[in-house]
Coordinates of C-alpha atoms in Angstrom, one line a residue:
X8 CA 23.4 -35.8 47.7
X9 CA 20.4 -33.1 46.5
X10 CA 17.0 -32.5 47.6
X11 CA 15.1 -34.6 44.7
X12 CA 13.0 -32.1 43.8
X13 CA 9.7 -33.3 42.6
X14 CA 8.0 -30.4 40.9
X15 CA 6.8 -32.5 37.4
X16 CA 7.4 -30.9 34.4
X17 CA 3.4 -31.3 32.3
X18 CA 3.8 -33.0 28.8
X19 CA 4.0 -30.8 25.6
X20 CA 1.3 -33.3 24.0
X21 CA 3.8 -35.9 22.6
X22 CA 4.0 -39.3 23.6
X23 CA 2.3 -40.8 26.6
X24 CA 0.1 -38.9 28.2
X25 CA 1.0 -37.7 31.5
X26 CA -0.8 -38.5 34.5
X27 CA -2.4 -35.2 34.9
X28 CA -3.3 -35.5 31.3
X29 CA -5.3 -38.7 32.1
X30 CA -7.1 -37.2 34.5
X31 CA -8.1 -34.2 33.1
X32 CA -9.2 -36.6 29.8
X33 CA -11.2 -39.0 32.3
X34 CA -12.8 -36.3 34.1
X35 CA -14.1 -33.9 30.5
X36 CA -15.1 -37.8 28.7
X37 CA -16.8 -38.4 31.7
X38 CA -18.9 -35.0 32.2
X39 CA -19.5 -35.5 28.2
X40 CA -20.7 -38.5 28.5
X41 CA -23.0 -37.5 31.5
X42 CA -24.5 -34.9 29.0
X43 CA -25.0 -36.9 26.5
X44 CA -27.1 -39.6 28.3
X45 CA -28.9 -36.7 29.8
X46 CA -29.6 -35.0 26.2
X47 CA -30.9 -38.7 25.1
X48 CA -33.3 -39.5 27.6
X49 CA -34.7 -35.5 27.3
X50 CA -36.2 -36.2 23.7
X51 CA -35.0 -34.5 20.2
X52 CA -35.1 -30.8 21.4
X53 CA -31.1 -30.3 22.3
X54 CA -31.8 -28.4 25.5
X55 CA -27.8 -29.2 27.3
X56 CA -25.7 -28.4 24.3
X57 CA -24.5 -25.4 26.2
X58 CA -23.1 -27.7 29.1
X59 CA -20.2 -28.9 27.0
X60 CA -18.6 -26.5 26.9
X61 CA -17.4 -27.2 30.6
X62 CA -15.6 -29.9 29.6
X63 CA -12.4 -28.3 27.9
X64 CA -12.6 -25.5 30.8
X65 CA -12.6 -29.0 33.0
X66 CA -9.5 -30.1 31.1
X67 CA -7.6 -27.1 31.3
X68 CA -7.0 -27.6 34.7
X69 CA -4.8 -30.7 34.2
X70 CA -3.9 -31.5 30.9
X71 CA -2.0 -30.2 27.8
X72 CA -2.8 -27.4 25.6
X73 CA -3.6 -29.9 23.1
X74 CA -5.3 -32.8 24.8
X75 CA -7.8 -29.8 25.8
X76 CA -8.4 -28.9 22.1
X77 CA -8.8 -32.9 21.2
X78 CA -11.6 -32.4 24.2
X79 CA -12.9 -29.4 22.7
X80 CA -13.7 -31.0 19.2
X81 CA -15.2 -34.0 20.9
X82 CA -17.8 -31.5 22.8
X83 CA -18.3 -29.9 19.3
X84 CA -18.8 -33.1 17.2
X85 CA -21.3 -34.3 19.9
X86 CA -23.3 -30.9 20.2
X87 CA -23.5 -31.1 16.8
X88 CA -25.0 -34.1 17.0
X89 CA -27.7 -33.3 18.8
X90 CA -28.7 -29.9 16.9
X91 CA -29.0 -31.8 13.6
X92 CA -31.3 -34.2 15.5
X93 CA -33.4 -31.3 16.2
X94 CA -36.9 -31.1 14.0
X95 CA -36.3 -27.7 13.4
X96 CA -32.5 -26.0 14.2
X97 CA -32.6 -23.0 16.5
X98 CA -30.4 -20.2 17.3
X99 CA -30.0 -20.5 20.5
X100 CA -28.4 -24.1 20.1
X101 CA -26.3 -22.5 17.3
X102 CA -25.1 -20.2 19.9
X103 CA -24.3 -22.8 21.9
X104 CA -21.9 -24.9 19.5
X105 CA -20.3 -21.0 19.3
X106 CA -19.6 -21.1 23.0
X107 CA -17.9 -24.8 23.0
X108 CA -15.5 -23.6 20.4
X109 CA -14.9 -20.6 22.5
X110 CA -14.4 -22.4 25.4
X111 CA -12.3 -24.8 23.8
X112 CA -9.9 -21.7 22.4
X113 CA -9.9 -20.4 25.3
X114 CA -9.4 -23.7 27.6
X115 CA -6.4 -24.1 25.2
X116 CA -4.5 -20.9 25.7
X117 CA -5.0 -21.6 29.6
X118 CA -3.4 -24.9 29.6
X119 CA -0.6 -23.5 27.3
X120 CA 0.3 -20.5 29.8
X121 CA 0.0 -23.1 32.9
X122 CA 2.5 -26.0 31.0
X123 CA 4.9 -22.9 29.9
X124 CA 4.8 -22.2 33.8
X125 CA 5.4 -25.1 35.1
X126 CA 8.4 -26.0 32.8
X127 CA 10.2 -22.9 34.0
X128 CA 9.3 -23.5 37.6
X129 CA 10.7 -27.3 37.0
X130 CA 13.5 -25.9 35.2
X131 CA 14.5 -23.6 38.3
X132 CA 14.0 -26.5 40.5
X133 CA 16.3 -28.4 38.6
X134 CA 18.8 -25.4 39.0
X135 CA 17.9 -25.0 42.7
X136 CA 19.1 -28.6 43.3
X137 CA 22.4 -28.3 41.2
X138 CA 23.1 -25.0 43.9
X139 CA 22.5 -27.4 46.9
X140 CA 24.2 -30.6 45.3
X141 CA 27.3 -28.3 44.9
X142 CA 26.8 -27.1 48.6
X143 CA 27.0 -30.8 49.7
X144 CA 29.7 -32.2 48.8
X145 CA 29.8 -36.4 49.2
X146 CA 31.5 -37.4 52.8
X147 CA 33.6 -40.7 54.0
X148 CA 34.1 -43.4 52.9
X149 CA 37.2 -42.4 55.5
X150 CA 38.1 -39.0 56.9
X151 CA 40.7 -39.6 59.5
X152 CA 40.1 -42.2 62.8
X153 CA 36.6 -42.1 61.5
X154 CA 34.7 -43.9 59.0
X155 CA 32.0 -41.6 57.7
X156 CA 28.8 -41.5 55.6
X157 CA 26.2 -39.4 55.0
X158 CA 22.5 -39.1 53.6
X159 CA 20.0 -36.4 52.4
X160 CA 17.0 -37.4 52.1
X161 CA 14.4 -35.0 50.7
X162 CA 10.8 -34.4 52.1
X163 CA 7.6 -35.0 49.6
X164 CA 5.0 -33.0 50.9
X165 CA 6.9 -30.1 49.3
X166 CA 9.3 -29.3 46.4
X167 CA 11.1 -27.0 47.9
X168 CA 14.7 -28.0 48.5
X169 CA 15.6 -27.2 52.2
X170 CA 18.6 -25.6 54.0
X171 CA 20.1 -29.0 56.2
X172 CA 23.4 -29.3 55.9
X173 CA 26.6 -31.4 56.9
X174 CA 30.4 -31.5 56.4
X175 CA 34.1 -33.4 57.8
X176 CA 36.9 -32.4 57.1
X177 CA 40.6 -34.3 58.7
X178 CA 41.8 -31.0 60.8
X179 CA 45.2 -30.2 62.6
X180 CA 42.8 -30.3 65.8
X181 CA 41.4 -33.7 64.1
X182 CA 38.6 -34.6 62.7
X183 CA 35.5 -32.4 62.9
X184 CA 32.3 -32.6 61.7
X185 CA 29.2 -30.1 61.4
X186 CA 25.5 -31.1 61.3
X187 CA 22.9 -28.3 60.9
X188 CA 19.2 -26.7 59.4
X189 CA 18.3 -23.5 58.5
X190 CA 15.0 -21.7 59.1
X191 CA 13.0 -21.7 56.5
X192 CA 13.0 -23.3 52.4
X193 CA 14.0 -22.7 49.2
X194 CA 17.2 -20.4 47.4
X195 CA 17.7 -18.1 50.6
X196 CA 17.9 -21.5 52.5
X197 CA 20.5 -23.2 50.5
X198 CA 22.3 -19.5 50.3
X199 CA 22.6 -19.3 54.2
X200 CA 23.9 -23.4 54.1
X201 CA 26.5 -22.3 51.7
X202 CA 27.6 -19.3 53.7
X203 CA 27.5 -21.4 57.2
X204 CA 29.6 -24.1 55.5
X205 CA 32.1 -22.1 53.6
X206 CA 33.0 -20.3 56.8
X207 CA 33.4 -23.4 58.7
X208 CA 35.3 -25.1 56.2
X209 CA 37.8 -22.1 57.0
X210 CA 37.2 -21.9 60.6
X211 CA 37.9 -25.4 61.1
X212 CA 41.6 -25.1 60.0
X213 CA 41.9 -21.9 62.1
X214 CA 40.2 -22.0 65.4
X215 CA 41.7 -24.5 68.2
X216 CA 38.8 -24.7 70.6
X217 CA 35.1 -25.6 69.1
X218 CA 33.6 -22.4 71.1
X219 CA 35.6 -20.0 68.5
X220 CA 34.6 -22.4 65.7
X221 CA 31.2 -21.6 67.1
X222 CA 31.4 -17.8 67.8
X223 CA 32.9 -17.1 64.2
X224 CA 30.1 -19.1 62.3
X225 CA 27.6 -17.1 64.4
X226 CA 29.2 -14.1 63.5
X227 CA 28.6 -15.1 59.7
X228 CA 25.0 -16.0 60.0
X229 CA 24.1 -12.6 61.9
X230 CA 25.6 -10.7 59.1
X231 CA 23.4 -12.8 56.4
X232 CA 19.8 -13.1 58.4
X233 CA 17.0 -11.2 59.2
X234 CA 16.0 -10.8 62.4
X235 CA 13.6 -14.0 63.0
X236 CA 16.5 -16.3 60.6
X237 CA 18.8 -18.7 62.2
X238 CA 20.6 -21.9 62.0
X239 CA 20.6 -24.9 64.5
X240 CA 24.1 -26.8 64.5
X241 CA 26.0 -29.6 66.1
X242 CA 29.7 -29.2 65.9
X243 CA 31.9 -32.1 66.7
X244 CA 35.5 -32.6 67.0
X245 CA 37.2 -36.3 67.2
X246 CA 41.0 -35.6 68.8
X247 CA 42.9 -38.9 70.2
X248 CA 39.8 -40.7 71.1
X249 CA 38.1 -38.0 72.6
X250 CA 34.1 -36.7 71.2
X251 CA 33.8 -33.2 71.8
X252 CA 30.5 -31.5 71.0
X253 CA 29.1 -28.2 71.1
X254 CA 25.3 -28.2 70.6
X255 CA 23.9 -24.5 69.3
X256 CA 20.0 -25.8 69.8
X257 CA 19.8 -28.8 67.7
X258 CA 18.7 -32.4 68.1
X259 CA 21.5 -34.3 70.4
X260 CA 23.2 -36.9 68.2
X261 CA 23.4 -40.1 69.4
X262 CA 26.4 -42.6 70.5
X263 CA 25.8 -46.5 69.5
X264 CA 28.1 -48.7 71.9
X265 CA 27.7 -52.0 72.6
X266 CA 24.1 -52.3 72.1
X267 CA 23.2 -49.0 73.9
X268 CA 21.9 -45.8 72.3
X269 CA 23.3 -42.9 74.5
X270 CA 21.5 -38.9 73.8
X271 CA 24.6 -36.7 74.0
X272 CA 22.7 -33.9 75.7
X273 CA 24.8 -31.0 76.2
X274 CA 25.9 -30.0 79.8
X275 CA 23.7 -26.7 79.1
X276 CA 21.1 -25.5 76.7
X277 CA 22.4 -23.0 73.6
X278 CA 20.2 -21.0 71.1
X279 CA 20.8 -21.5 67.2
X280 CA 23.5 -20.3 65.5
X281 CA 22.6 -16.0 65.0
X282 CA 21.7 -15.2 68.3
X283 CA 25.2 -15.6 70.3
X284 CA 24.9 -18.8 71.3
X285 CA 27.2 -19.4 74.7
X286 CA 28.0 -22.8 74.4
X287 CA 29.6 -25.3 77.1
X288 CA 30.9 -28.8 75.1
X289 CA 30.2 -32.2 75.9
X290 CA 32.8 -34.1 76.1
X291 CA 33.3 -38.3 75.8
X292 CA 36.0 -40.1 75.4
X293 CA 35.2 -43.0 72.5
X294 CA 36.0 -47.0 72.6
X295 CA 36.8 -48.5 68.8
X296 CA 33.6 -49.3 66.9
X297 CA 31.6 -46.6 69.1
X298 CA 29.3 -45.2 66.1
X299 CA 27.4 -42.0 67.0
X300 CA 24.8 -40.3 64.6
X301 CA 23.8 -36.8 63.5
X302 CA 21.0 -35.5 62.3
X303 CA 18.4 -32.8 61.6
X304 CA 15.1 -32.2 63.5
X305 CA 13.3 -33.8 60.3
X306 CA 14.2 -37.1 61.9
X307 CA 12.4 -36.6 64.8
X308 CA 9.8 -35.3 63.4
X309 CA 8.4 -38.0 61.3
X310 CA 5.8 -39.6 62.2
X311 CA 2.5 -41.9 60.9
X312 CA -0.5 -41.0 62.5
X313 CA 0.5 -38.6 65.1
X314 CA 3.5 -41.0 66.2
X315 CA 7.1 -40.4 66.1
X316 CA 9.5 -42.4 64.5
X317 CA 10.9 -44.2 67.4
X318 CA 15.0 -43.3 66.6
X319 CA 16.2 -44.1 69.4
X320 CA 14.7 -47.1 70.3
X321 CA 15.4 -48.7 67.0
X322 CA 19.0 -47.1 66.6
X323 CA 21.1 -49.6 67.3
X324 CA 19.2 -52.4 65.4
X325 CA 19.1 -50.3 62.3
X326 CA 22.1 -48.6 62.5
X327 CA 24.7 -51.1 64.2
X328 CA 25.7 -53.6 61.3
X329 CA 27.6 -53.7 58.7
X330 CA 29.8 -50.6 57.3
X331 CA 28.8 -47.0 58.5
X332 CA 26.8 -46.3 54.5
X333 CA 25.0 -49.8 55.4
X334 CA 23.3 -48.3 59.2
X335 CA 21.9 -45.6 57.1
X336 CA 20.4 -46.9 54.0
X337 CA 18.7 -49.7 56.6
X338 CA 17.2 -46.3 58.9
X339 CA 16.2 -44.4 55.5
X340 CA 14.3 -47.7 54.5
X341 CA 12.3 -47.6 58.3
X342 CA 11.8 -44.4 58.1
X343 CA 10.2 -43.9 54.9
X344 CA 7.9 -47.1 55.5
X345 CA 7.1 -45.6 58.9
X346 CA 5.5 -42.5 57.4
X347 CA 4.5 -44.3 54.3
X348 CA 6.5 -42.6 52.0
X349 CA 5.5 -38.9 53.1
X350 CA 8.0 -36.8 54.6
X351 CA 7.1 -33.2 56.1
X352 CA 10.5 -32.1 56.2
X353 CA 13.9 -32.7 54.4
X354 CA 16.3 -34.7 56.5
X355 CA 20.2 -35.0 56.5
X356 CA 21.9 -37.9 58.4
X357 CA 25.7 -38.4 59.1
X358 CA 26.9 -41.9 60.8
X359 CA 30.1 -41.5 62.1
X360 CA 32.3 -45.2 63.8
X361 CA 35.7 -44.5 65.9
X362 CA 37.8 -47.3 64.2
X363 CA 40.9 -46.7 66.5
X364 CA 43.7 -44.1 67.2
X365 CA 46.0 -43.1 64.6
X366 CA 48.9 -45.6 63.8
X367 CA 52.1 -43.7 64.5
X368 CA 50.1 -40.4 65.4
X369 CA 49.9 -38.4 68.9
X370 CA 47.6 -35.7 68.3
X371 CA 47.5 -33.3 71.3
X372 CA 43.6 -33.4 73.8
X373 CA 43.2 -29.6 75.1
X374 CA 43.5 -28.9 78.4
X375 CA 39.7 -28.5 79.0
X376 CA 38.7 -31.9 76.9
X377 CA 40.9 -33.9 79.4
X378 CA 39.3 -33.0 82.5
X379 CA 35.8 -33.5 81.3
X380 CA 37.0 -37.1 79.5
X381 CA 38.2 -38.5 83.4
X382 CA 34.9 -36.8 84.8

């Protein structure tokens, strides 16, 4: 369950050439060979030895430290070529057969210091997505009346690893769940996930009503933000058949029942988590094989030219068959051959189905859930 982080390592030079390798050896072969023709067609006088020395420089930009060298003795063997056609040899094409191999040394050391870069910056991706994997842990297949899955799937217009995050966890209170997404990318991201869902996975044990859940996680992001951070989440709490969600400014999940796709809008806006969010819950009470989904604002954002993944209208098609793990991998497949492929923004997705009330178990509705549910 990481962000697939898809920084690529460059090749040391062994094996296969990389892909950036072939095209940094396409692009050099093809400027020498442009040269060349233009040398030949000049006459015997070698008058654009000079010009090759471009094409290691042109290299450097993608390939290895040693595909640029291989490039760098081609440019030399074929200025050479042309000065010994010359009638009489000159200086200043000696001079030039000096600059290629300068070039070419100095093409070299370029591409070495870029590949050594890159390999550390993979390397710390790699890390970076070991952090998150061990902030989300795997969900379901069952936790409690609920049968639960959950997906992350990572964004590839960056390779940044985001900060969306998820947990459920079987309570005293019952089941709850947490859906959320922090501002912003990268370490401090996955740092402020980590802190959000350590807290709540204490919380959660702790706090009876949702609107302390939410007031103590608040609490824990204001300590660990700047001024412009914050964190949108969805709490949601399953007790004897009744939904209750608070909503601290993030998308409204959405409740699959019997063909319909329901937005659980909260009764009244919140801001994220970090600025005191006042939150009022929305309260339903659920019918077996209700399914209701969660998810960050990287769903609704993705789009194929400039239109939006139509969620909703395709919910319960995708999402309404077979088991819960089944609804998801059928809405990642949409969704990534809706946008082509190309993702702006990480997203995480939990699918959630009611399967029934607890054989044998009578867990207590609070006082304020039950007079919303017969509303």
């Amino acid at each position: 369950m990481l962000s697939l982080v898809r920084t690529h390592a460059f090749q040391s030079g062994r094996g296969p050439l990389s892909p950036g390798s072939r095209a940094g050896v396409g692009a050099a072969l093809g400027l020498l060979t442009i040269i060349s023709a233009v040398e030949l067609a000049d006459g015997r006088e070698a008058h654009y030895v000079a010009l090759m020395m471009a094409a290691p420089i042109l290299a450097a930009v993608f390939a290895s430290w040693r595909v640029v060298l291989g490039i760098g003795l081609v440019a030399a063997v074929l200025g050479a070529s042309f000065a010994l056609t010359e009638p009489t040899p000159s200086l200043v094409t000696a001079v030039d057969l000096a600059g290629i191999a300068f070039a070419s040394g100095i093409a070299a050391a370029v591409a070495a210091l870029r590949q050594r870069q890159g390999e550390q910056i993979a390397e710390l991706s790699k890390l970076a997505s070991v952090a998150q994997q061990a902030v989300l842990r795997p969900l379901g297949p069952q936790v409690g009346t609920l049968a639960v899955a959950a997906r992350y799937i990572s964004s590839t217009a960056t390779a940044e690893i985001g900060g969306d995050l998820y947990e459920a966890i079987d309570t005293p209170y019952g089941v709850r769940m947490i859906i959320g997404d922090v501002r912003g990318k990268g370490l401090d991201a996955v740092r402020l996930a980590s802190i959000v869902l350590g807290s709540y996975r204490h919380v959660a044990y702790e706090r009876a009503d949702l609107r302390a859940v939410v007031a103590d996680l608040d609490r824990a992001v204001a300590r660990n933000v700047g001024d412009e951070d914050f964190v949108t989440a969805a709490v949601v709490e399953e007790r004897g058949g009744t939904l209750t969600i608070v909503n601290c400014g993030h998308p409204s999940p959405l409740l699959l029942r019997r063909g319909a796709v329901i937005p659980l809008e909260p009764p009244a806006p919140a801001p994220p988590l970090g600025f005191m969010p006042v939150v009022r819950p929305r309260v339903e009470r659920l019918e077996p094989g209700d399914r209701l989904l969660l998810f960050t604002d990287g769903l609704g954002e993705a789009r194929r030219d400039g239109e939006f993944f139509p969620t909703a209208d395709r919910a319960w098609r995708l999402l309404g068959h077979g088991t819960v793990g089944d609804g998801l991998a059928s809405l990642e497949t949409a969704l990534v051959e809706w946008v082509h492929g190309r993702l702006d923004d990480d997203i995480a997705l939990v699918l959630m189905e009611y399967t029934g009330p607890r054989t044998g178990a009578t867990v207590p509705v609070p006082s304020w859930e039950v007079g919303a549910a017969e509303a």
